[in-house]
Coordinates of C-alpha atoms and ligand atoms in Angstrom, one line a residue:
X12 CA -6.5 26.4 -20.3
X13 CA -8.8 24.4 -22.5
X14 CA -9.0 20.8 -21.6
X15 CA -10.7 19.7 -24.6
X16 CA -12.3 17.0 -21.8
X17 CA -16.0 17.8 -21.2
X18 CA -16.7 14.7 -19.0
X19 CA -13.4 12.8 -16.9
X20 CA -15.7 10.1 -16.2
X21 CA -16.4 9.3 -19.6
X22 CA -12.8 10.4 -21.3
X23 CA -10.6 8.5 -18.9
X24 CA -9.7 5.3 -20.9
X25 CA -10.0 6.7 -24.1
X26 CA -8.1 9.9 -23.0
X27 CA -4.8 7.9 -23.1
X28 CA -4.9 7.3 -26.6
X29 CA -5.6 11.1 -27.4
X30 CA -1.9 11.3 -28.8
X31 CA -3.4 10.6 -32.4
X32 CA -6.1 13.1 -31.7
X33 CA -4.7 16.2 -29.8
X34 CA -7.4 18.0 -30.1
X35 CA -6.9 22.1 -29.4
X36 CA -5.4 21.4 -26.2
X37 CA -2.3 24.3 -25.3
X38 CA -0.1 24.1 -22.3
X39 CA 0.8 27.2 -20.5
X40 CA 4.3 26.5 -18.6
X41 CA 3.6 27.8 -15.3
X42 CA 7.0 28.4 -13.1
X43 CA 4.9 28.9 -10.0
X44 CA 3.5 25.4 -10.2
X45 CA 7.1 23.9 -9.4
X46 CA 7.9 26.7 -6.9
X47 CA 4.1 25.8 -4.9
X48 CA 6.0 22.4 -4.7
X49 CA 8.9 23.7 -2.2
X50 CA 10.9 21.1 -4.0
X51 CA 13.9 21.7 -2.6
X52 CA 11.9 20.6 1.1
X53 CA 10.6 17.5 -1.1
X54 CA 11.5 14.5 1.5
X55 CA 7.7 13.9 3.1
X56 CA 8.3 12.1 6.0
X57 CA 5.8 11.7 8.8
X58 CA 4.1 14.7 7.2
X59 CA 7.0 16.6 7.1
X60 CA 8.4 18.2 4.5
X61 CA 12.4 18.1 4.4
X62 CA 15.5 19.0 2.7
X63 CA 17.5 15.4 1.9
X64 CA 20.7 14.2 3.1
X65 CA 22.4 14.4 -0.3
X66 CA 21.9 17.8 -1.2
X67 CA 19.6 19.0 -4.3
X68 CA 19.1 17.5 -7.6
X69 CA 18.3 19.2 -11.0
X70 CA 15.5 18.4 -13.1
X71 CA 14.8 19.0 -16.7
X72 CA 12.6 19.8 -19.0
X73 CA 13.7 17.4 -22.0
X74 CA 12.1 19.9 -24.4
X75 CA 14.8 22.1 -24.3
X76 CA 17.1 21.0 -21.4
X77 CA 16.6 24.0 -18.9
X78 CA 16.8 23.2 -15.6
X79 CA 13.2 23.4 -13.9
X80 CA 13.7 22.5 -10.0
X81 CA 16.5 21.9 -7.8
X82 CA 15.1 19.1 -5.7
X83 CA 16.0 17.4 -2.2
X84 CA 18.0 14.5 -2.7
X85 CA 18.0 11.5 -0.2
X86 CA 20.0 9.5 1.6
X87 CA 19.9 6.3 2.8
X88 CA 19.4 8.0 6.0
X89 CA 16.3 9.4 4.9
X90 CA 14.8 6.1 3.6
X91 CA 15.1 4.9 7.0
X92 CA 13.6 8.0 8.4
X93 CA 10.7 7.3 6.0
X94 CA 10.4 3.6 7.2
X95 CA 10.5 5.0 10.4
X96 CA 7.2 7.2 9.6
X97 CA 5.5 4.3 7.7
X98 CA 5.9 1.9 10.4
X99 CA 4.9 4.0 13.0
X100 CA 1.6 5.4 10.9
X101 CA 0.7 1.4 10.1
X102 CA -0.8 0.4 12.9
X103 CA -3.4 3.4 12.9
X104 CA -4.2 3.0 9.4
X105 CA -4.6 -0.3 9.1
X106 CA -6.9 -0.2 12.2
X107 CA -8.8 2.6 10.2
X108 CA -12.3 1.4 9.3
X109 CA -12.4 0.2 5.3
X110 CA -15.4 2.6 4.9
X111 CA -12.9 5.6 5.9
X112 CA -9.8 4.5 3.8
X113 CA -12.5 4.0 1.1
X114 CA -13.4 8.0 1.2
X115 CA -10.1 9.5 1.6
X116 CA -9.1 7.3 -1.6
X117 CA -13.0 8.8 -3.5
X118 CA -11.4 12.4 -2.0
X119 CA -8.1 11.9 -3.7
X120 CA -10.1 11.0 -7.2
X121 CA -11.7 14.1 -7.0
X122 CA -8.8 16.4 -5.9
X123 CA -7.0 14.6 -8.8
X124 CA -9.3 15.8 -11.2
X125 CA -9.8 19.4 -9.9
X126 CA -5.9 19.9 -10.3
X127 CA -5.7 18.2 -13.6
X128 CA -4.5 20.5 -15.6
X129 CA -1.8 21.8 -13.0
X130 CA -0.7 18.0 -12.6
X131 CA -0.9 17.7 -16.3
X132 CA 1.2 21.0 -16.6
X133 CA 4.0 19.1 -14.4
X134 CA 4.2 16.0 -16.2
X135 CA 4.4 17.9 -19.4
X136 CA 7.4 20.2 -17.9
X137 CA 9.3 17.0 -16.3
X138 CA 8.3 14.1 -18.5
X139 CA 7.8 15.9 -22.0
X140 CA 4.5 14.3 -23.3
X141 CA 2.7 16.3 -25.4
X142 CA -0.4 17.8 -23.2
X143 CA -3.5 15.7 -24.4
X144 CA -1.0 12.6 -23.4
X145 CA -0.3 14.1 -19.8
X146 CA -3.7 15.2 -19.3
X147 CA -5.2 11.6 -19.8
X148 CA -2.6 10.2 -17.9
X149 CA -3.9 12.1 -14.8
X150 CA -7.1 11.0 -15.1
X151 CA -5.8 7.5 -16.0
X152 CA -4.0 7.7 -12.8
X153 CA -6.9 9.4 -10.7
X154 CA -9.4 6.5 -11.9
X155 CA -6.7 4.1 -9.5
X156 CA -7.9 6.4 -6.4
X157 CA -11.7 5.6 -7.1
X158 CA -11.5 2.1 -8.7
X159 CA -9.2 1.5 -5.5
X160 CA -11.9 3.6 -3.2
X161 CA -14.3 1.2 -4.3
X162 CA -12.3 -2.0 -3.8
X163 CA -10.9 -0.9 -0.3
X164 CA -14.9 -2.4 1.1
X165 CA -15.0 -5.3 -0.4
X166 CA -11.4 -7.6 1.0
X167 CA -13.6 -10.3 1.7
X168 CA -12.5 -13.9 2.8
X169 CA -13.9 -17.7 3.0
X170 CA -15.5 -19.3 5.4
X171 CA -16.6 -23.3 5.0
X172 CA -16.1 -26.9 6.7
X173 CA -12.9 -28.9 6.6
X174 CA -13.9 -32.4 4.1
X175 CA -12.8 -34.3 7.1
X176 CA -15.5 -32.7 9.4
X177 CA -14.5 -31.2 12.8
X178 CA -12.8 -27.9 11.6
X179 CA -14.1 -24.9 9.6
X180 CA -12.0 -22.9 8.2
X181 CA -12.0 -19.0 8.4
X182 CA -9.8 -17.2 5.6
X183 CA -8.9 -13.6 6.1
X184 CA -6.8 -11.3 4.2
X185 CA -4.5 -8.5 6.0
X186 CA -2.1 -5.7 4.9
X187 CA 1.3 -7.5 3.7
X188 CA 2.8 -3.9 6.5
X189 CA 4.8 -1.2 5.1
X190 CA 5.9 -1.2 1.1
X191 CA 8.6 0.1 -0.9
X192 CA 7.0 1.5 -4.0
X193 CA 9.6 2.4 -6.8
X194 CA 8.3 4.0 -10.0
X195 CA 9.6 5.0 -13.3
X196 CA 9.6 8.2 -15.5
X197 CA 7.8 7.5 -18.1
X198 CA 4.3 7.4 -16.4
X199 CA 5.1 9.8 -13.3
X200 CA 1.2 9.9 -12.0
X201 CA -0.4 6.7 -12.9
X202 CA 2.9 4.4 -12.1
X203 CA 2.8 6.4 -8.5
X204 CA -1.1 5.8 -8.0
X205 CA -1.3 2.2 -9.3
X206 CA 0.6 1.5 -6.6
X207 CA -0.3 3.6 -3.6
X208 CA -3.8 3.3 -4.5
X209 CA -4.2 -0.5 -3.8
X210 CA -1.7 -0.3 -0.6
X211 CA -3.8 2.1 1.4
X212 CA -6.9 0.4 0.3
X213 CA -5.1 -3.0 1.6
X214 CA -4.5 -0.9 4.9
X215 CA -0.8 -0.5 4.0
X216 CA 1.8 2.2 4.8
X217 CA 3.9 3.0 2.1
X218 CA 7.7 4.5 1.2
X219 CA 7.8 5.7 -2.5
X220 CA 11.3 6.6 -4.3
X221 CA 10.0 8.4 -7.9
X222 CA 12.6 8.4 -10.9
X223 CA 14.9 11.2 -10.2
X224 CA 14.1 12.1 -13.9
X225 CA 10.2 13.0 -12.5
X226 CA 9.9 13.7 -9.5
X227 CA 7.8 17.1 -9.3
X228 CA 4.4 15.2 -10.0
X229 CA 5.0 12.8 -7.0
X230 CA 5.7 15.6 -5.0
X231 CA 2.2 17.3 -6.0
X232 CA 0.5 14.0 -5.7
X233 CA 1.8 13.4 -2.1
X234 CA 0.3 17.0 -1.5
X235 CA -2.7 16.3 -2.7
X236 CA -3.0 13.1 -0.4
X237 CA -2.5 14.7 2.4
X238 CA -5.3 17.7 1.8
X239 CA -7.3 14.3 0.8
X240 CA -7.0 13.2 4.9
X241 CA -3.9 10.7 4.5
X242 CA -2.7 11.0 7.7
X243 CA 1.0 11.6 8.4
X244 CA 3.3 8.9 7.8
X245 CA 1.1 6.5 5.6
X246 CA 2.5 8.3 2.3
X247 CA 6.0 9.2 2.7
X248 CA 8.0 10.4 -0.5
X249 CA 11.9 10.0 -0.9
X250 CA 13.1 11.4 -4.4
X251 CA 16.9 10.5 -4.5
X252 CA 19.4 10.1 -7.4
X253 CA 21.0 7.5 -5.3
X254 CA 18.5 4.5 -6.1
X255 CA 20.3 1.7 -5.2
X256 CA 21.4 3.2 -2.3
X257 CA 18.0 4.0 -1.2
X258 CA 16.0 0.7 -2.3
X259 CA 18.7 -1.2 -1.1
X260 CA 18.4 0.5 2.6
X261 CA 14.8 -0.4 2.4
X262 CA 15.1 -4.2 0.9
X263 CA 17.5 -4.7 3.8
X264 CA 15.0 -3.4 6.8
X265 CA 12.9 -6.0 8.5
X266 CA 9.7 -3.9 8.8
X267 CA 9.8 -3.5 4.6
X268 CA 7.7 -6.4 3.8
X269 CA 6.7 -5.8 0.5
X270 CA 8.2 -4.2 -2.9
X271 CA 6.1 -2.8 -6.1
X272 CA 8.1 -2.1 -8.5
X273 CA 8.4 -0.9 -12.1
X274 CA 10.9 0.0 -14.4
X275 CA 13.3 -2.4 -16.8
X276 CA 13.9 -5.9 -17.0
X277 CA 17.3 -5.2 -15.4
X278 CA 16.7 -3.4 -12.4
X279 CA 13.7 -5.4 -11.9
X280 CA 16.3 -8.5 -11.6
X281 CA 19.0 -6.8 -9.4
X282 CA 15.8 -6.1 -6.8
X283 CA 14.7 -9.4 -7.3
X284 CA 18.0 -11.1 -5.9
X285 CA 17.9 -8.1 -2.9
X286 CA 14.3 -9.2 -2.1
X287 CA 15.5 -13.0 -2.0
X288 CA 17.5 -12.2 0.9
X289 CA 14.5 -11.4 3.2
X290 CA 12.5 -12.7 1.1
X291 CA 10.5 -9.7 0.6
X292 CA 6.8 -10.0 -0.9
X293 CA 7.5 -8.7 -4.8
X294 CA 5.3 -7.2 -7.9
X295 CA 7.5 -6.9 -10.8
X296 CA 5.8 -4.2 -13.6
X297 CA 8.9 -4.8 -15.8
X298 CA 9.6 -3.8 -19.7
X299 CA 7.9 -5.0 -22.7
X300 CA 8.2 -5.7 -26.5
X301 CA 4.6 -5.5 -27.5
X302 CA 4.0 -7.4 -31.1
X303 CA 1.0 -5.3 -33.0
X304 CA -0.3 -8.2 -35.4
X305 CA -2.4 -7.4 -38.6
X306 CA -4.5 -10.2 -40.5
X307 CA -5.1 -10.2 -44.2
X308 CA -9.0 -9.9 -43.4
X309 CA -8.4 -6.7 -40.9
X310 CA -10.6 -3.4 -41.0
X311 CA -7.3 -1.1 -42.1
X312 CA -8.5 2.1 -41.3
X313 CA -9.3 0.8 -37.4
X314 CA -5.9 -1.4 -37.6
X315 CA -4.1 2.3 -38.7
X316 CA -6.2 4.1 -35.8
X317 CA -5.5 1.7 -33.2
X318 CA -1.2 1.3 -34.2
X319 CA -1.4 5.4 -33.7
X320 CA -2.2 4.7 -31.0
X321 CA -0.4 1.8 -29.8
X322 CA 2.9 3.2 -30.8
X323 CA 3.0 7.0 -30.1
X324 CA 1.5 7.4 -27.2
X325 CA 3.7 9.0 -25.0
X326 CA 6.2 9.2 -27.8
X327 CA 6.3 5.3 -27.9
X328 CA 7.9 5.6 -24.6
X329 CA 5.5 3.0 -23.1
X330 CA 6.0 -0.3 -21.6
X331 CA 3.1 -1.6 -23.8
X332 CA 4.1 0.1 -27.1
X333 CA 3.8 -2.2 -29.9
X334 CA 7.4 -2.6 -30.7
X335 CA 7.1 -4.5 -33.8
X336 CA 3.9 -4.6 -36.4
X337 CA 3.8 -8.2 -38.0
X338 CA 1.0 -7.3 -41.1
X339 CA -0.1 -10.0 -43.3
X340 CA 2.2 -9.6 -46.6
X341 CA -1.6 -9.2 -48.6
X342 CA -2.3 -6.1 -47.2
X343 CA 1.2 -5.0 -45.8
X344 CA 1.9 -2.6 -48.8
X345 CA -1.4 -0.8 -47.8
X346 CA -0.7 -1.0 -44.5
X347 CA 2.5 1.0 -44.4
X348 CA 1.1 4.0 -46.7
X349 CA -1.7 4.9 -44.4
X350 CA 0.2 4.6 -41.6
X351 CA 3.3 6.2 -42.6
X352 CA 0.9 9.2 -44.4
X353 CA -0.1 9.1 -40.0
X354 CA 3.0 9.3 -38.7
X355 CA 4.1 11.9 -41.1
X356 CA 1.2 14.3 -40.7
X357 CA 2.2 14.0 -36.5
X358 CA 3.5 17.1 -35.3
X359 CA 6.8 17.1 -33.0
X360 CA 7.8 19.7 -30.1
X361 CA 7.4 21.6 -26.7
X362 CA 4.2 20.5 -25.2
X363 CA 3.6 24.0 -25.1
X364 CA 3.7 24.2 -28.6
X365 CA 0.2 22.0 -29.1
X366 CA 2.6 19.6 -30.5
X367 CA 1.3 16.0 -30.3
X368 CA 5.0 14.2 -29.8
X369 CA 6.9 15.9 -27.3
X370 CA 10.9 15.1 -26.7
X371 CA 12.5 11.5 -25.6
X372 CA 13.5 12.0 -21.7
X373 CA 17.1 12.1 -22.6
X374 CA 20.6 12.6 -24.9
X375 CA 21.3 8.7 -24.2
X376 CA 18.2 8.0 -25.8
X377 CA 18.0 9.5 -28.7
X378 CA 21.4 7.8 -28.9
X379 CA 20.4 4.3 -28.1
X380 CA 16.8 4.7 -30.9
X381 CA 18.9 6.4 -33.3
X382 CA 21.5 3.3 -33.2
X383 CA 18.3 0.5 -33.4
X384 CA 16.9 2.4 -36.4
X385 CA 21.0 2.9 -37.8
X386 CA 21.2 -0.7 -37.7
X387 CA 17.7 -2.1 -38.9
X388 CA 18.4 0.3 -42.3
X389 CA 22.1 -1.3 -42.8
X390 CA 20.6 -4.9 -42.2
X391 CA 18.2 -4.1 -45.3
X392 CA 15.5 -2.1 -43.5
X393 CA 14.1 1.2 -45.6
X394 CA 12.4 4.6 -43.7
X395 CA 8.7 4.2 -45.6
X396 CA 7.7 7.3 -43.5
X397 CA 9.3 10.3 -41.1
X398 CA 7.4 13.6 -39.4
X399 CA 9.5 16.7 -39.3
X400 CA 11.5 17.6 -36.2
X401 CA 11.7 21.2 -34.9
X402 CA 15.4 22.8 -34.8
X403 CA 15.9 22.5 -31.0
X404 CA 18.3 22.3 -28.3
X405 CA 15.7 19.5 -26.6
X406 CA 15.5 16.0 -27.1
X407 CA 13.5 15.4 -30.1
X408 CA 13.6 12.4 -32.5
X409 CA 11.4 11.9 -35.6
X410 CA 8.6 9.2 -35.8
X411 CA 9.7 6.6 -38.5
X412 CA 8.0 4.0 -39.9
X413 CA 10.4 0.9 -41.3
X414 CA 9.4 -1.4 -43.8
X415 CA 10.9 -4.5 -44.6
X416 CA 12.7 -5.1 -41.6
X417 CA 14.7 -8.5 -41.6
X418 CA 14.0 -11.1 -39.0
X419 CA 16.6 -11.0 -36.4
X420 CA 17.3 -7.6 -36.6
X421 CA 18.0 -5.9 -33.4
X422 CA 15.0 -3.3 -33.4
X423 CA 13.1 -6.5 -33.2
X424 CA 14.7 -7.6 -30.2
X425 CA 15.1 -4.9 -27.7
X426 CA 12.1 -2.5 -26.3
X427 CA 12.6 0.7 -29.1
X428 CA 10.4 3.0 -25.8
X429 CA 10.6 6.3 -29.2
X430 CA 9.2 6.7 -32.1
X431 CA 9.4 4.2 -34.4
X432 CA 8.1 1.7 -35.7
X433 CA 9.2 -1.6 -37.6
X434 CA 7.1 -3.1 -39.9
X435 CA 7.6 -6.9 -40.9
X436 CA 5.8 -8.8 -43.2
X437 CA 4.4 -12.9 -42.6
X438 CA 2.5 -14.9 -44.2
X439 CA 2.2 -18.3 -42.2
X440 CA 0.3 -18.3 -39.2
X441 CA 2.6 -21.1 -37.3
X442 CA 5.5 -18.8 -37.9
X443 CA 4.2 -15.7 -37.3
X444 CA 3.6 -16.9 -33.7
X445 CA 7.3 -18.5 -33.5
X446 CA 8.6 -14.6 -34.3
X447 CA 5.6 -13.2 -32.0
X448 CA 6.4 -15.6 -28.8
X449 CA 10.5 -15.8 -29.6
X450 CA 11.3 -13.0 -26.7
X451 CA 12.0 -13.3 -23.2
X452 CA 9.3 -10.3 -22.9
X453 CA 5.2 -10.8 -22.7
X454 CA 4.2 -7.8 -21.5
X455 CA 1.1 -6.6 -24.1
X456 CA 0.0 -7.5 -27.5
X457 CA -2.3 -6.0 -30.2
X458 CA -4.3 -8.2 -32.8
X459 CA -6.2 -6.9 -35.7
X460 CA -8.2 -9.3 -37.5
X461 CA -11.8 -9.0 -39.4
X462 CA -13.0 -12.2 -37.7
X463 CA -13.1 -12.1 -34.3
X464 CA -13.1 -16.0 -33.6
X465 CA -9.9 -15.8 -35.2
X466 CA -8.9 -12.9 -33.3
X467 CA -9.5 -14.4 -30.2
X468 CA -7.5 -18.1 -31.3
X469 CA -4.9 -15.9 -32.1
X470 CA -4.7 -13.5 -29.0
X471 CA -5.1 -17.2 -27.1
X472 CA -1.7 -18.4 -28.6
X473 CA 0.2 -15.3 -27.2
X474 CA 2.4 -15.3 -24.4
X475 CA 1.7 -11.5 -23.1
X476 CA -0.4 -10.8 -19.9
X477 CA -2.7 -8.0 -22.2
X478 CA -4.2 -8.5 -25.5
X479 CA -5.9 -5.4 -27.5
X480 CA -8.3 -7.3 -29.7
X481 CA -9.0 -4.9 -32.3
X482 CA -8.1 -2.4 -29.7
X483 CA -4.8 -0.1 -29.0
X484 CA -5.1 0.4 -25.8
X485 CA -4.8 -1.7 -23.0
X486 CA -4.1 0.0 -19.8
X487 CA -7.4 0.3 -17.5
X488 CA -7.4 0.5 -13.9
X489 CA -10.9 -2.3 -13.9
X490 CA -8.3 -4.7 -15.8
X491 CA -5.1 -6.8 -14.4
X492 CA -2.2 -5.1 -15.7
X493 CA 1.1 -7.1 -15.7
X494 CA 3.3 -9.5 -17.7
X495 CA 4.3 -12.8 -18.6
X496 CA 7.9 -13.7 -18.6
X497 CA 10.1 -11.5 -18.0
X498 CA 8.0 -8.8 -17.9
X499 CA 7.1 -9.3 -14.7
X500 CA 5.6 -11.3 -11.3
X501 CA 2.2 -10.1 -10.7
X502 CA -0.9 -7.4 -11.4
X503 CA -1.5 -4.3 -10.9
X504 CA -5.1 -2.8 -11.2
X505 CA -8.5 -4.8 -11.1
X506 CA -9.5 -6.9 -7.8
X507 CA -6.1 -8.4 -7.9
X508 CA -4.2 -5.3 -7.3
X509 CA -5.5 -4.9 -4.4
X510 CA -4.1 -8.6 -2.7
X511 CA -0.7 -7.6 -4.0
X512 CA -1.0 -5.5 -0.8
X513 CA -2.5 -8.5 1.0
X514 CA -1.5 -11.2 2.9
X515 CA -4.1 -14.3 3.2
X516 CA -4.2 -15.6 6.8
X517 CA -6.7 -18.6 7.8
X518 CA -7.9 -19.8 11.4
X519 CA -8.9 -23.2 11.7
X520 CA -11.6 -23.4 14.0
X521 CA -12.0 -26.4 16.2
X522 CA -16.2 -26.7 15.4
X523 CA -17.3 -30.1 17.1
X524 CA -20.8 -31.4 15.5
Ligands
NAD629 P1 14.6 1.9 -14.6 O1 14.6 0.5 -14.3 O2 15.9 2.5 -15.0 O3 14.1 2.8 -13.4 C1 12.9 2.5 -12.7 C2 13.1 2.9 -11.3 O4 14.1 2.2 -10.6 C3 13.5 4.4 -11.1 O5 12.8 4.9 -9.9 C4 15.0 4.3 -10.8 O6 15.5 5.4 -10.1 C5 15.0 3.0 -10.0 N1 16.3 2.3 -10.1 C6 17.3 2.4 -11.0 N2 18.4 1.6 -10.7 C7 18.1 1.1 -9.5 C8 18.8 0.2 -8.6 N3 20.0 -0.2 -8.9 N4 18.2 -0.1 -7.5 C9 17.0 0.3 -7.1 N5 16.3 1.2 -7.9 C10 16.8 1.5 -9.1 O7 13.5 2.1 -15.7 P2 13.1 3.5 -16.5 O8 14.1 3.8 -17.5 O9 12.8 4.6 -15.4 O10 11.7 3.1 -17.1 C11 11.6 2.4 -18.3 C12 11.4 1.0 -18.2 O11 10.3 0.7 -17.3 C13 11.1 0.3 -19.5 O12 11.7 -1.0 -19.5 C14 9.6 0.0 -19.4 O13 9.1 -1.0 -20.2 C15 9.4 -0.2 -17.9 N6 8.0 0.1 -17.6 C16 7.2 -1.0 -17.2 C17 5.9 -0.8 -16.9 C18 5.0 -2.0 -16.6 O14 3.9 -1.7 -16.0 N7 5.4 -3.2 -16.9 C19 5.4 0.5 -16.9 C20 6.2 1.6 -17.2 C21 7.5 1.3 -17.5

């Protein structure tokens, strides 16, 4: 299968932008890559793989809604079972030198990256990305094993004299114990290793429940920890369709001391007011509404690159895809007719097609897109551009451009996570950032503007945790990835995804003079 990746190292942060640029890239559906998974034995427990409690579940492929895997389901008895493994595995793991966490994690990277076309395969079957999307998000999510690998030697601490003299002070940080790690469909490899990554480098043991929409590329991931040297216990997998039932069995458990979570606003909330009861350590990754802001003075042509970008990868069904474009009403005529001659020229189907927009994940939401974008045109919005949509049984929704939407309208307000894309015009800079920072969400932000001073004043002034400055991309396992608002507590990635995992703990040393 041709990867159209010559070098990982080099490709994987652009690679996550590739859905403007496909390339050649071709997937070939593969029904022995689900069956190597043993899915219906998909409960890895203590190194164990096991049917669950609840039965089976069915998984499809949103491309054309054929079943694909029958997997275990959990219970709530099983997400004790796993605690039971985690807890059990934490003491040896944690006791595990750094320098040995540090090279299973570098062993993981590279297992990631010999398999990623098979992983890509999988996300493509489960998830529906187009190929050159799935394919960068493995190596997106491998990079979290070695960026991770390479963090896992360097915890550090403080050492220095109290001011009053008698007393040092000797500050250490420790594994938080065993985490609850809860991910979401629409990343099913990089939302898994963000988080496992940084826990086992921390020393952690960890419990992970994937979205019952995705849960095949856990599955192989787990796999592929184990072959790395994770010992038995410290990974343990529980796919269920009863999430609350599960989570909840695991916020309610003494030896769960942490939760890393992402997903929406709303079930971040719900878990939120579990964790308060124990007060359980949280990270909340929650959803976004990512404003994708145009100056008069921008370069077009890299503005039009970069809201490709911004907007369709993964079919827009990002938590950092610009949601609304604010251009500056000199050059918003302009704007719209080289992006919408983009978005028109985008091709839409199967992944196995070459296609370079794959499906939504489901029925309800093509529903819930097709009512935003219903709306926004009977509140005075017009369609400036489409792309054609295959004849299909699967999922598929065509990328739209809207122009002139009206302030207030609804497709404004709520996180669109398809295809489209809003287009509003402004002309004053103080009110521009009213409608900019006048949303409970501050996930990411995009800013296009010729001068970079300006730029930068203007990225300065917006209340989101990520800024692409003349960029459309964000996500990079080096950087802090996380929100403001309500788009969450806390980072993922960089040096401070790592003490997410971490509690500080300080001695202070009687040290007469
Ligand atoms: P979701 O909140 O419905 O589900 C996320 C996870 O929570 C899944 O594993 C699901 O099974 C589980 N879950 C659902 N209900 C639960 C409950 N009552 N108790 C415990 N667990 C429960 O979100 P989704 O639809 O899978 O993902 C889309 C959302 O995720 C979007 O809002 C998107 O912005 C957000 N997201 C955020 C980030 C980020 O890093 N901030 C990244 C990706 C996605």
């Amino acid at each position: 299968m041709p990867s159209g990746h010559e070098n990982d190292d080099e490709q994987v942060l652009d690679s996550i932008g590739d859905a403007a640029n496909p390339g050649t890239m071709t997937v070939c559906p593969d029904e022995t890559l689900v069956d190597a998974l043993d899915p219906t034995r998909a409960l890895i427990v203590g190194g164990e793989h096991r049917r669950g409690g609840a039965g089976l579940f069915d998984v499809e492929d949103p491309a054309d809604r054929r079943v694909i895997a029958a997997v275990a389901d959990a219970d709530r008895r099983d997400a004790i079972a796993a605690v039971d493994a985690a807890q059990a595995a934490f003491a040896g793991w944690r006791a595990l030198p750094p320098r040995s966490r540090s090279e299973i994690l570098h062993r993981a990277h590279a297992l990631m990256l010999r398999d990623a076309d098979d992983l890509a395969t999988l996300v493509t079957r489960e998830n529906g990305k187009s190929f050159a999307d799935a394919r960068g998000e493995v190596v997106y999510a491998a990079e979290f094993f070695r960026w991770f690998a390479e963090e896992a030697v360097r915890t550090g601490g403080d050492f220095g004299p109290s001011p009053a003299g008698g007393t040092r002070t000797l500050v250490t940080h420790r594994p938080v114990g065993v985490a609850a790690l809860v991910t979401p469909w629409n990343f099913p490899a990089a939302m898994a290793t963000r988080k496992i990554a940084p826990a086992l480098a921390a020393g952690c043991t960890v419990v992970l429940k994937p979205a019952a929409e995705t849960p095949l590329t856990a599955i192989a991931v787990v796999r592929l920890l184990a072959e790395a040297g994770v010992p038995d216990g410290v990974v343990n997998l529980v796919p269920s369709t009863d999430a609350a039932g599960v989570v909840g069995a695991w916020l309610a458990d003494a030896r769960v001391r942490k939760i890393s979570f992402t997903g929406s606003t709303r079930v971040g909330q719900l878990l939120l007011r579990q964790a308060a009861d124990r007060v359980v350590n949280t990270s909340m990754e929650l959803g976004g509404n990512a404003p994708f802001v145009v100056t008069a003075d921008a370069d077009l042509d890299a503005a039009v690159e970069g809201a490709m970008v911004a907007k369709f990868r993964g079919g827009g069904q990002a938590c950092t895809a610009a949601n609304r474009f604010y251009v500056h009403t000199d050059v918003v005529a302009e704007f719209t007719a080289r992006f919408g001659a983009r978005v028109e020229a985008l091709t839409v189907g199967p992944a196995d097609t070459g296609a370079q927009i794959g499906p939504l994940i489901s029925g309800a939401a093509v529903d819930r897109v097709t009512a935003l974008v219903a709306d926004a045109v009977a509140t005075g919005a017009r369609v400036a551009a489409t792309a054609a949509v295959p004849e299909s049984k699967g999922w598929f929704l065509a990328p739209t451009v809207l122009a002139d939407v009206p302030a207030g309208a609804a497709i404004l307000d709520e996180e669109i996570f398809g295809p489209v894309a809003p287009i509003v015009a402004w002309s004053d800079e103080e009110d521009l950032l009213r409608q900019v920072n006048g949303t409970e969400m501050g996930l990411a932000a995009y800013v296009y503007a010729g001068d970079l001073g300006r730029a930068l004043r203007l990225a300065e002034r917006i209340e989101a945790g990520m800024v692409g400055v003349n960029r459309g991309l964000v996500s990079d396992p080096a950087a802090p990835f996380g929100g403001m608002k309500q788009s969450g507590i806390g980072r993922e990635g960089a040096r401070v995804g790592l003490e997410e995992f971490c509690e500080t703990q300080f001695f202070s040393v009687d040290w007469p003079v």
